[in-house]
Coordinates of C-alpha atoms and ligand atoms in Angstrom, one line a residue:
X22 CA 14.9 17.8 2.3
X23 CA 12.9 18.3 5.6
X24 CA 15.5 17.7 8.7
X25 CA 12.5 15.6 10.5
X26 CA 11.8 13.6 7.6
X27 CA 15.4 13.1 6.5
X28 CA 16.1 12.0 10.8
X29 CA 13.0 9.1 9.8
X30 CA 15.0 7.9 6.6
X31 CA 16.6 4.5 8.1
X32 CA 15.2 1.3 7.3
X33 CA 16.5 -1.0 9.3
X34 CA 15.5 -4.4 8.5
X35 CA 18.4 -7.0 8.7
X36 CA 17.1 -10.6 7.7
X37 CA 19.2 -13.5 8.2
X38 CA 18.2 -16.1 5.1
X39 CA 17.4 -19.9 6.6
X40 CA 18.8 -23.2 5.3
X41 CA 17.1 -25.9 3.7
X42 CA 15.8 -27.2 7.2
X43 CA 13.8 -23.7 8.0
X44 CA 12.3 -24.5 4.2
X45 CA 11.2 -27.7 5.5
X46 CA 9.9 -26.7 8.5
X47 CA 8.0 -23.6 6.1
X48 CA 6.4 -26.2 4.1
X49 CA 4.6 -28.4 7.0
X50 CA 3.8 -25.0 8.7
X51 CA -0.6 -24.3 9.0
X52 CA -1.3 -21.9 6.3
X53 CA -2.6 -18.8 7.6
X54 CA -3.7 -15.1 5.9
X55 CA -2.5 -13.5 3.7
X56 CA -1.7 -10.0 4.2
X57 CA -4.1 -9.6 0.6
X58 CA -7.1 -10.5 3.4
X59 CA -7.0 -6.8 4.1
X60 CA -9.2 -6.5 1.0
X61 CA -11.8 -9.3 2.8
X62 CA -14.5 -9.6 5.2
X63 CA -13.1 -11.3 8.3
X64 CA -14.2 -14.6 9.3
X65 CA -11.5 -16.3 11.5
X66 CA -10.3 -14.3 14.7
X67 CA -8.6 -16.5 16.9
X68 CA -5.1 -17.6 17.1
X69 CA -5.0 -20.8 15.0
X70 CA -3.6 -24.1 16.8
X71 CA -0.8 -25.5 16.4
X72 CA -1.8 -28.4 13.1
X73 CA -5.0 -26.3 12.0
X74 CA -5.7 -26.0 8.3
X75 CA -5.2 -23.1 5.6
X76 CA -8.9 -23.1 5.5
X77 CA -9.5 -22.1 9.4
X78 CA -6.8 -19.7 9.7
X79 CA -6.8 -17.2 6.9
X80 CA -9.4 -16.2 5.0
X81 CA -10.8 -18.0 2.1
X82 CA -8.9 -17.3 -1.5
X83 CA -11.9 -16.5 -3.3
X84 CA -12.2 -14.2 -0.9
X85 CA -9.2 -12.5 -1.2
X86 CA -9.5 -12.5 -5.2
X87 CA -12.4 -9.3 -5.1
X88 CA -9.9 -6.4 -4.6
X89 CA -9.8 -3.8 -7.1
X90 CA -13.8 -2.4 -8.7
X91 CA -15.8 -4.4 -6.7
X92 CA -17.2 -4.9 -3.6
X93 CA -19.2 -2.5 -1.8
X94 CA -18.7 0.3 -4.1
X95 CA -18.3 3.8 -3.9
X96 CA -14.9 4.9 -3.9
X97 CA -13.0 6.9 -1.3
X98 CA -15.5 10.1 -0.2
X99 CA -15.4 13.0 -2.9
X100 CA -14.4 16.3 -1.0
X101 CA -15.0 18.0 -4.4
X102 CA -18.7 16.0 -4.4
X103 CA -18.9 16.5 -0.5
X104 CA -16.8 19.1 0.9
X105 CA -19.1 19.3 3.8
X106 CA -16.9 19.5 7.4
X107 CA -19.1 17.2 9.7
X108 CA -16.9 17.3 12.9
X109 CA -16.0 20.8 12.0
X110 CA -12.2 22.0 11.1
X111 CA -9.3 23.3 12.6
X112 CA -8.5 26.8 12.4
X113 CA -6.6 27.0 8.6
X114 CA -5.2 30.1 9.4
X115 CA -2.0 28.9 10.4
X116 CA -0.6 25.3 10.0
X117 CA -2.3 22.7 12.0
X118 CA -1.7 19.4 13.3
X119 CA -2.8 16.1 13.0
X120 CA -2.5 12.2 15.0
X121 CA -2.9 9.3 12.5
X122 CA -3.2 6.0 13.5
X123 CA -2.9 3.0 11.6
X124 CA -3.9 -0.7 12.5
X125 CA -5.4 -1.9 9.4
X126 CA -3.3 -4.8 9.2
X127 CA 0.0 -5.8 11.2
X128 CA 1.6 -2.5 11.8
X129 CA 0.1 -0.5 14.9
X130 CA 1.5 3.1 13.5
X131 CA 0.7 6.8 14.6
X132 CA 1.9 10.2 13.9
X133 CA 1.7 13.5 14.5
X134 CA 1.7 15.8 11.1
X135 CA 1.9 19.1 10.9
X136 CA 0.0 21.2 7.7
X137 CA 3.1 22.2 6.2
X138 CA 4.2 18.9 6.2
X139 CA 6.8 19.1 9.2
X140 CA 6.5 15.2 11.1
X141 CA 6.7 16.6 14.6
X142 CA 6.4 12.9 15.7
X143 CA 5.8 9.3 15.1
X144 CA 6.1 5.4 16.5
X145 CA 5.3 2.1 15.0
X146 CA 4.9 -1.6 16.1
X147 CA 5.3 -3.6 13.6
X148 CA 4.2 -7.4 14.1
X149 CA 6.0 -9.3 11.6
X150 CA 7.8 -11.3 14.5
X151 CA 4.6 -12.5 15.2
X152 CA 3.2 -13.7 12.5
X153 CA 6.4 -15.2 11.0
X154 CA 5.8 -18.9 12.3
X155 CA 2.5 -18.9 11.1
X156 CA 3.4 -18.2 7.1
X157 CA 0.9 -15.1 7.0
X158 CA -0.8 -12.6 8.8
X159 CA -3.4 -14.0 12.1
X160 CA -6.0 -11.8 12.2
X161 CA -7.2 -12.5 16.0
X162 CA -3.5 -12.4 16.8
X163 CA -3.3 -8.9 14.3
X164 CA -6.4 -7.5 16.5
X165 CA -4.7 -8.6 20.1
X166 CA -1.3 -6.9 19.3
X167 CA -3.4 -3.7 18.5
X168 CA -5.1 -3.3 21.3
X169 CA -2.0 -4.0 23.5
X170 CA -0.1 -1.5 21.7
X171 CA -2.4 1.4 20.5
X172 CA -2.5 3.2 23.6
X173 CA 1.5 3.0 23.4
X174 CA 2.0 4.0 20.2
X175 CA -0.2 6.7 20.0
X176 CA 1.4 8.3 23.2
X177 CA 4.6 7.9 21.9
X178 CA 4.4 9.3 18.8
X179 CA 2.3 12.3 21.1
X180 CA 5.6 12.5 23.1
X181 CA 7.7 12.3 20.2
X182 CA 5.8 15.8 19.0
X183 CA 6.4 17.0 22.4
X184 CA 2.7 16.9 23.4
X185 CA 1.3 15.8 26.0
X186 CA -2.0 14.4 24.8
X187 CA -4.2 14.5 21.9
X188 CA -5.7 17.2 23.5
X189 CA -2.4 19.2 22.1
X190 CA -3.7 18.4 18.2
X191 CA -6.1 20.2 16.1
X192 CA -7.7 16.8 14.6
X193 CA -7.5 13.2 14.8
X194 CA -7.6 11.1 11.4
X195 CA -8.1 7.1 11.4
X196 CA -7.4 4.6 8.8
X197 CA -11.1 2.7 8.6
X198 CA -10.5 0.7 5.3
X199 CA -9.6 -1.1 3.2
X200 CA -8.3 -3.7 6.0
X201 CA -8.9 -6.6 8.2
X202 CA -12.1 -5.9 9.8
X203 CA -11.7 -6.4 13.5
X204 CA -7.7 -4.7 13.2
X205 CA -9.2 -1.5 11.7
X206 CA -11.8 -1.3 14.4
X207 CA -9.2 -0.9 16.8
X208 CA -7.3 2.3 15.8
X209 CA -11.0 3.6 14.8
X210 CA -12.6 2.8 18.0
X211 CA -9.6 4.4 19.9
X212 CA -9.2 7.3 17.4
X213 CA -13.1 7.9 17.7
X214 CA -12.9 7.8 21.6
X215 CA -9.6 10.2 21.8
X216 CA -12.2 12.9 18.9
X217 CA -14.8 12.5 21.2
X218 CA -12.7 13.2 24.6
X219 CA -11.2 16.3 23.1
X220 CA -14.0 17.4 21.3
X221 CA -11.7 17.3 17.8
X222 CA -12.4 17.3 14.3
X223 CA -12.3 13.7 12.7
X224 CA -11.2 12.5 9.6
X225 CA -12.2 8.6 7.9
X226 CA -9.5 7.9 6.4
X227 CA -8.5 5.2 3.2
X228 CA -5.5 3.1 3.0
X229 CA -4.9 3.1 -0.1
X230 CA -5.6 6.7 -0.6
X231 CA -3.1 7.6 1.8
X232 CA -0.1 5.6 0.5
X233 CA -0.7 7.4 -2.8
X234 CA -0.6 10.7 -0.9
X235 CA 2.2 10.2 0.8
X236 CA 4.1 11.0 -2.1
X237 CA 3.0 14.2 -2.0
X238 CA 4.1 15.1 0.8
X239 CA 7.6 13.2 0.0
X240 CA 8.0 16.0 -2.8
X241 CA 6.9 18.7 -0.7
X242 CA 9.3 17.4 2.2
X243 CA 12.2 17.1 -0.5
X244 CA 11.5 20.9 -2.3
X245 CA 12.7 24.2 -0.9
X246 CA 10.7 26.0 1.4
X247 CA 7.9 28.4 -0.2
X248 CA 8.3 27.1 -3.6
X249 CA 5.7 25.7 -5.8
X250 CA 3.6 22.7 -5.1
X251 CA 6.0 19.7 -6.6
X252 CA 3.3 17.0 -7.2
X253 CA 0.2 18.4 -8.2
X254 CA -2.9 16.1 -9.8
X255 CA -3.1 15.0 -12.1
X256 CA -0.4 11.4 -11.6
X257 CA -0.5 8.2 -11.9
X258 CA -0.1 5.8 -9.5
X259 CA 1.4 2.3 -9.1
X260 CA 0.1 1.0 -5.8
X261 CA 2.0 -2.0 -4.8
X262 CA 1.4 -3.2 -1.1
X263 CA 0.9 -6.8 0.4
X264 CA -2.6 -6.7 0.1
X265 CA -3.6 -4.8 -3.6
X266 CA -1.7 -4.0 -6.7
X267 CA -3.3 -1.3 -8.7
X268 CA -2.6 1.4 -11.7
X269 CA -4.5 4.7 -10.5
X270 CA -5.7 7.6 -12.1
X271 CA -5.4 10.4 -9.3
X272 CA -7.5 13.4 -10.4
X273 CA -7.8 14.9 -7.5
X274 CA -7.9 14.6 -3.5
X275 CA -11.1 12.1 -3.5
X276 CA -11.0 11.6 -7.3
X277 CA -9.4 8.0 -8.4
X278 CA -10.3 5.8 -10.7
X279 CA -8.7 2.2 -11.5
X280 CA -7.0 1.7 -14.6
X281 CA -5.4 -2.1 -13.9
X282 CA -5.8 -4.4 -11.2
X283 CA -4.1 -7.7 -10.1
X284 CA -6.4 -11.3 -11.3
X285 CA -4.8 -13.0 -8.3
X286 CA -2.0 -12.1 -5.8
X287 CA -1.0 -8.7 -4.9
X288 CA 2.8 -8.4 -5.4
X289 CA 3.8 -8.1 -2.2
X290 CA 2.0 -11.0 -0.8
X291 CA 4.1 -12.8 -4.0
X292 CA 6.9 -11.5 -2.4
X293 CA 6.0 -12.6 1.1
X294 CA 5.5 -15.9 -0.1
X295 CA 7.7 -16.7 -2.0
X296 CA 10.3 -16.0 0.8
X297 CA 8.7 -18.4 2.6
X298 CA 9.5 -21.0 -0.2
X299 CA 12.9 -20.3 -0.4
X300 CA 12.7 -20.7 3.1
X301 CA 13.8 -17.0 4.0
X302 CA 13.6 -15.7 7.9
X303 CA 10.2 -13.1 7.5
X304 CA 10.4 -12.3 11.0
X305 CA 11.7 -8.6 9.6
X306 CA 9.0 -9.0 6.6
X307 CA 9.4 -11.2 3.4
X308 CA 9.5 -8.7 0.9
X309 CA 12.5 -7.1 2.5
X310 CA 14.5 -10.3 3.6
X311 CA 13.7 -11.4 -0.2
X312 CA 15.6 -8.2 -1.9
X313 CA 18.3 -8.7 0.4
X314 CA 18.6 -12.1 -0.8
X315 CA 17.9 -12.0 -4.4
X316 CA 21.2 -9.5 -4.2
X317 CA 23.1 -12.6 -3.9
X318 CA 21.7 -14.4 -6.8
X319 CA 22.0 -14.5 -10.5
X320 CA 19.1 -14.5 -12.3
X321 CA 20.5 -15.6 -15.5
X322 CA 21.1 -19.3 -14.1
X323 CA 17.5 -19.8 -13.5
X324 CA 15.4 -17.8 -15.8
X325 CA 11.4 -17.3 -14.9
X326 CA 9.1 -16.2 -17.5
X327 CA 7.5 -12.6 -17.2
X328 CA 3.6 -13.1 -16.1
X329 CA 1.1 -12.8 -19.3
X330 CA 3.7 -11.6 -21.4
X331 CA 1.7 -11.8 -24.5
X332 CA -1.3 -10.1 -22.8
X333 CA -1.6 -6.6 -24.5
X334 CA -3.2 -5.2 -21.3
X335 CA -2.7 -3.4 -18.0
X336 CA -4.1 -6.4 -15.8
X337 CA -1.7 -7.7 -13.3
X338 CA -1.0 -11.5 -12.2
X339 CA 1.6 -12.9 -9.8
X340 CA 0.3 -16.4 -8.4
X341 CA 1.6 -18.5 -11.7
X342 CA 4.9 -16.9 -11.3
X343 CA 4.9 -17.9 -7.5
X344 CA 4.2 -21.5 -8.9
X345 CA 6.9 -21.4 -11.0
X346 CA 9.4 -20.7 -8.5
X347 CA 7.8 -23.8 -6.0
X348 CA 7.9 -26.0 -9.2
X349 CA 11.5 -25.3 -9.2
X350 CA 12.3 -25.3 -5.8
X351 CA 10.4 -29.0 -5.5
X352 CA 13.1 -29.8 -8.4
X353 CA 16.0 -28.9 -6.3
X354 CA 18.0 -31.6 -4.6
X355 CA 16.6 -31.2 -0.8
X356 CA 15.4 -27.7 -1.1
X357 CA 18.7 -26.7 -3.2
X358 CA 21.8 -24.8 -2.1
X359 CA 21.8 -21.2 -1.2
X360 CA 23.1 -20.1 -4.2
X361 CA 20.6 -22.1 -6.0
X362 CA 17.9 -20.5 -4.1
X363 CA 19.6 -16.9 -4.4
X364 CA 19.6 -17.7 -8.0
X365 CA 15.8 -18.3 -7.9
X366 CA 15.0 -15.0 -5.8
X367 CA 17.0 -12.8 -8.2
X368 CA 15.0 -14.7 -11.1
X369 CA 11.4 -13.9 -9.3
X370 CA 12.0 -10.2 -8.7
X371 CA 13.4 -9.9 -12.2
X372 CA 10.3 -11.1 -14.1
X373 CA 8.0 -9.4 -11.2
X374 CA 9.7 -6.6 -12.0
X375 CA 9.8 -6.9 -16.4
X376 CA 5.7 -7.8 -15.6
X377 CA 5.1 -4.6 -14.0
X378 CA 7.2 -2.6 -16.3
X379 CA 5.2 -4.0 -19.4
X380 CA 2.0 -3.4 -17.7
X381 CA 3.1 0.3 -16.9
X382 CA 4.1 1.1 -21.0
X383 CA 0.7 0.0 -21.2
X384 CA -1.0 1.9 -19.2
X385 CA 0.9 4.9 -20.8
X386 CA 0.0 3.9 -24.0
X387 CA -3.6 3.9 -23.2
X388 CA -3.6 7.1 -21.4
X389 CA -1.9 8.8 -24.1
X390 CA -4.5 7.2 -26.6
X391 CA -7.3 8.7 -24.7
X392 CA -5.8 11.9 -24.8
X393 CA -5.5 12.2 -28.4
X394 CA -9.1 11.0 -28.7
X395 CA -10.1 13.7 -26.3
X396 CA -8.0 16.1 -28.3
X397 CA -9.9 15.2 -31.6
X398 CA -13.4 15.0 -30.2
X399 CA -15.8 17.8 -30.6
X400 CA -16.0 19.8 -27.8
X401 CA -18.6 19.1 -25.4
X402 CA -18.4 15.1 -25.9
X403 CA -15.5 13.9 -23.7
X404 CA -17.3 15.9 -20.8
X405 CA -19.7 13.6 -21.4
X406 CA -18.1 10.6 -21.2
X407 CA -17.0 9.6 -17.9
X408 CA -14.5 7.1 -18.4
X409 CA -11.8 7.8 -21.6
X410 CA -13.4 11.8 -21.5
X411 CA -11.1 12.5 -17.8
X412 CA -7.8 10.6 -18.4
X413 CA -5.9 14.2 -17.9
X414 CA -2.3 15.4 -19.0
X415 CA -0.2 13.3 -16.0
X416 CA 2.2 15.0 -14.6
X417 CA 3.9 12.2 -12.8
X418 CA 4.3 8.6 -11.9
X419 CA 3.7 7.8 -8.0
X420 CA 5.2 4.5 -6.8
X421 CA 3.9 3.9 -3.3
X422 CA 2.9 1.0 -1.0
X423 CA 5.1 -1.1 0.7
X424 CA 6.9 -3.0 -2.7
X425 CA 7.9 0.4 -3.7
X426 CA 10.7 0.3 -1.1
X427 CA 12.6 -2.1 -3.0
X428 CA 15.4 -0.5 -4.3
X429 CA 15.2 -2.7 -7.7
X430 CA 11.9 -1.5 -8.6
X431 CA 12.6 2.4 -7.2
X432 CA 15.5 1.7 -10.0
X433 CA 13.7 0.5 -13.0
X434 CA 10.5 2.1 -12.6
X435 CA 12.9 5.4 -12.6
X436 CA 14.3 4.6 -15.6
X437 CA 11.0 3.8 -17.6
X438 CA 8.9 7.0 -16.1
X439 CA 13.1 8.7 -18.0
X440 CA 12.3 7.1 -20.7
X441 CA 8.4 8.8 -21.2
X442 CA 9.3 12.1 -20.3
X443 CA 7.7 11.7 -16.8
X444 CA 8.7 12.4 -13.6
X445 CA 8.9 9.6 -10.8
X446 CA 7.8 10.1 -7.1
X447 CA 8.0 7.6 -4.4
X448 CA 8.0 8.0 -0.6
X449 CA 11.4 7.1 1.1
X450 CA 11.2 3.6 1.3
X451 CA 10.3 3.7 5.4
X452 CA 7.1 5.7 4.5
X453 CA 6.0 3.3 2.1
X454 CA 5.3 0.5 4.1
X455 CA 2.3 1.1 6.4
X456 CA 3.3 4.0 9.2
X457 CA 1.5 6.4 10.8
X458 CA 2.4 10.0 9.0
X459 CA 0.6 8.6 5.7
X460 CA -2.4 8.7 7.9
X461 CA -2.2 12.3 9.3
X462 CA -1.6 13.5 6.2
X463 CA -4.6 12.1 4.0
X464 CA -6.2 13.7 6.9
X465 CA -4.6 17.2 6.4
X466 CA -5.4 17.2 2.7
X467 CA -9.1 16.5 3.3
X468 CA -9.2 19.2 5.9
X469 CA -7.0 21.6 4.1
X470 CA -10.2 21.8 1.3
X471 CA -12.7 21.9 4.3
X472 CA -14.1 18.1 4.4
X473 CA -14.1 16.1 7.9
X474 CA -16.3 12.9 9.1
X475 CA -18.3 12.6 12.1
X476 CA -17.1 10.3 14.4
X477 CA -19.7 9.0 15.8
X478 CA -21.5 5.9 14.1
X479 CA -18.4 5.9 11.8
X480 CA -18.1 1.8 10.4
X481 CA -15.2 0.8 9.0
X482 CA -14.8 -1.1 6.0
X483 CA -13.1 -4.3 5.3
X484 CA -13.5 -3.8 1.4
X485 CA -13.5 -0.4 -0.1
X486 CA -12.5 0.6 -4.0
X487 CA -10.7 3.8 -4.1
X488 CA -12.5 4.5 -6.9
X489 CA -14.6 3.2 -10.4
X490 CA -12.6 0.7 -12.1
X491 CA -12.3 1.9 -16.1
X492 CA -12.4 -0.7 -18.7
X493 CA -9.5 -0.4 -20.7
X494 CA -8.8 -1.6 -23.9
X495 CA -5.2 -1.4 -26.2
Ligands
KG4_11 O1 1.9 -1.2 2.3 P1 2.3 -2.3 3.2 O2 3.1 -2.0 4.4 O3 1.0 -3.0 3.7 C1 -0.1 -3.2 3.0 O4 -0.8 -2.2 2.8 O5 -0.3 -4.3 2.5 O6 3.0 -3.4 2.3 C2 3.5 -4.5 2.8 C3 4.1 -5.4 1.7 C4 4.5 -6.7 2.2 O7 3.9 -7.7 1.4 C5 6.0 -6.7 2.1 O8 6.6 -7.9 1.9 C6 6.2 -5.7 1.0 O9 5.2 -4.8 1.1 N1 7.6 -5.1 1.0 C7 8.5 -5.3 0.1 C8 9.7 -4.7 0.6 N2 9.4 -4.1 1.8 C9 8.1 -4.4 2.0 N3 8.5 -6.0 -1.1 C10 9.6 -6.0 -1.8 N4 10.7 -5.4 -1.4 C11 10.8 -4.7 -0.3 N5 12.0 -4.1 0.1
ZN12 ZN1 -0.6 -0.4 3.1

């Protein structure tokens, strides 16, 4: 493994759990974002008072719900459609370097990555502290930490890379979406002012496409020097993050398309609150403070069912499950006792877990069935037909976004992609959280195959597909 991405390994997240009075105090707390409004327009951008309602401070639910196909279409940009470099590109010749920076939703994050995949240097400031008394993410209190830190960050992460000033990089690449609107306009408007200063190339880049290719650069990271590329397209993807839970096709660098998508909550905003309801300290994040937890429970004393078990489909669904567990909690004498509670967590991330596993065998299935159909049709048909016609040979499954650093579902997932012959990749679980080096290197794999945005006039957007969403049936 690469020395400089073995020294970034540590995750260092140590949650205390909170007794029955911090669950109290969790349930009369103002309901604010959650961290799924990165998939929403923005509407509330102040700091909520103390007292204010769920409705004033987040963003509305049916809001939130649109994720996955819709919205305002498109897809992340083609560079086989494109390919076009519109703020030119660095000299290729020998490996270049790229800043990322990150502030899409409560983690200011840059980088500096180098082609090869070397991480010369990177810093992060995460906000969880501050949203943790508010049960959610504050976007006008998201957008203030930016700006205060952005500057910071980016420097330090310069410094880190022993460079002076972006000047010292060959391009500058910018998460602009999917996010909270007025938190990705930060990094974009700073990362578009620091292209324009140094006269760089400048790469648009998209969340979700990132934490997918971050794995990519995991395997490279992890292979011997010089040999062969380790994740190639085609893979599949499991994106699991606090705002989206997706199945992905990834055909190529630009090339996605959605196989299953969640009906209601992404899974780590299930996570986030249901450590909330079990009246967990989030102030180091919920999904992380909840795996610590659920270590000390049994499942087996308080069974949940798996989501939609009888629903032969790869669709996803976590807000009934999160209702089961406040059911239960409500039924426990004051909250219950910790073990009780333990009990519950282990429960939770056990049929989370089981539901994505099912969904997954699924998805297999259905790939594999297109496949074969491919394999019997005459030739020239499946070229026509966009959807089933392009489900490739898969030569991996990639776990990535931030759930995928729980070391229950690196573990089970492991075992299933075992069990099908396929080979599993996920980031180290650090890099699967938001961070800057995901952001660099989306960047270095559009430039590497010649494609870079203009800055100027470049929008960001709040909701953005990573690709067509295929209808599939089992
Ligand atoms: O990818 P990410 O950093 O941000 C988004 O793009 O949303 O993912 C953050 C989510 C949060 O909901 C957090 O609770 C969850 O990932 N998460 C975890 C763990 N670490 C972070 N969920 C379960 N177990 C973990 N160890
Ligand atoms: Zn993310």
């Amino acid at each position: 493994m690469n020395g400089a991405l073995l020294a970034l390994l540590h995750h260092g997240s140590v949650l205390a759990c909170a007794g029955p009075s911090a669950l109290a105090r969790v349930a009369g707390r103002p309901g604010v974002a959650s961290r799924a409004a990165r998939g929403a327009a923005l509407r509330a951008n102040a700091a909520p008072p103390v007292g204010a309602s769920r409705e004033h401070v987040g963003l509305p639910k049916s809001v939130l719900r649109r994720g996955g196909g819709g919205g305002d279409g498109g897809g992340a940009p083609s560079v086989a459609a494109t390919g076009v470099a519109l703020s030119g590109l660095p000299d290729r010749s020998r490996p270049f370097t790229v800043l990322g920076i990150e502030t899409s939703c409560d983690d200011t994050a840059a980088a500096v990555v180098r082609s090869d995949g070397a991480i010369l240097g990177e810093s992060i400031a995460k906000q969880d502290a501050i949203h943790a008394q508010w049960g959610g993410v504050v976007p006008g209190l998201a957008r203030d930490a930016h700006a205060a830190a952005v500057g910071r960050v980016v420097g330090e992460a310069l410094a880190a890379a022993g460079l002076s000033s972006a000047a010292d990089v060959d391009a500058i690449g910018v998460t602009v979406g999917p996010g909270l609107e007025i938190c990705l306009r930060v990094g974009s408007a700073h990362a578009i002012e620091l292209a324009q200063r140094h006269g760089k190339p400048f790469v648009a880049v998209h969340h979700l496409e990132a934490h997918c290719l971050m794995a990519r650069l995991a395997a490279r990271a992890a292979a011997p020097p010089g040999s062969a590329e380790q994740l190639p397209f085609p893979f599949l993807s499991l994106l699991v993050s606090g705002g989206h839970c997706q199945l992905l096709l990834c055909r190529g660098v630009g090339d996605y398309a959605i196989i299953g998508s969640t009906l209601d909550d992404a899974l780590g905003e299930a996570y986030d609150k249901v450590a909330r309801l079990l009246g967990l300290d989030v102030g180091g994040g919920g999904g992380a403070a909840l795996e610590a937890f659920a270590r000390r429970g049994n499942a087996a004393n308080a069974p949940l069912p798996v989501p939609m078990a009888r629903r032969k489909d790869t669709s996803f669904s976590f807000a009934g499950l999160k209702t089961a567990v406040r059911t239960r909690v409500g039924k426990l004498d004051g909250g219950g006792s910790e073990a009780e509670r333990a009990d519950l967590a282990a429960a939770f991330q056990l049929a989370a877990i089981a539901h994505l596993e099912q969904r997954l065998r699924y998805a297999l299935r259905w790939c594999a069935e297109q496949r074969s159909a491919q394999a019997d049709a005459p030739i020239g048909d499946a070229a026509d037909n966009d959807g089933a016609a392009r489900v490739p040979p898969l030569s991996a499954l990639v776990v990535s976004g931030g759930v995928a650093a729980n070391a229950l579902v690196r573990a089970r997932l492991g075992a299933l992609c075992e069990e099908h012959g396929l080979a599993m990749h996920t980031p180290p679980p650090r890099l699967c959280t938001d961070n800057g080096v995901m952001v660099a290197w989306a960047a270095i794999e559009r430039l590497a195959l010649g494609h870079s945005d203009q800055a100027e006039g470049t929008e960001v957007r709040a909701r953005w597909p990573l690709g067509a969403a295929l209808e599939v049936t089992l």
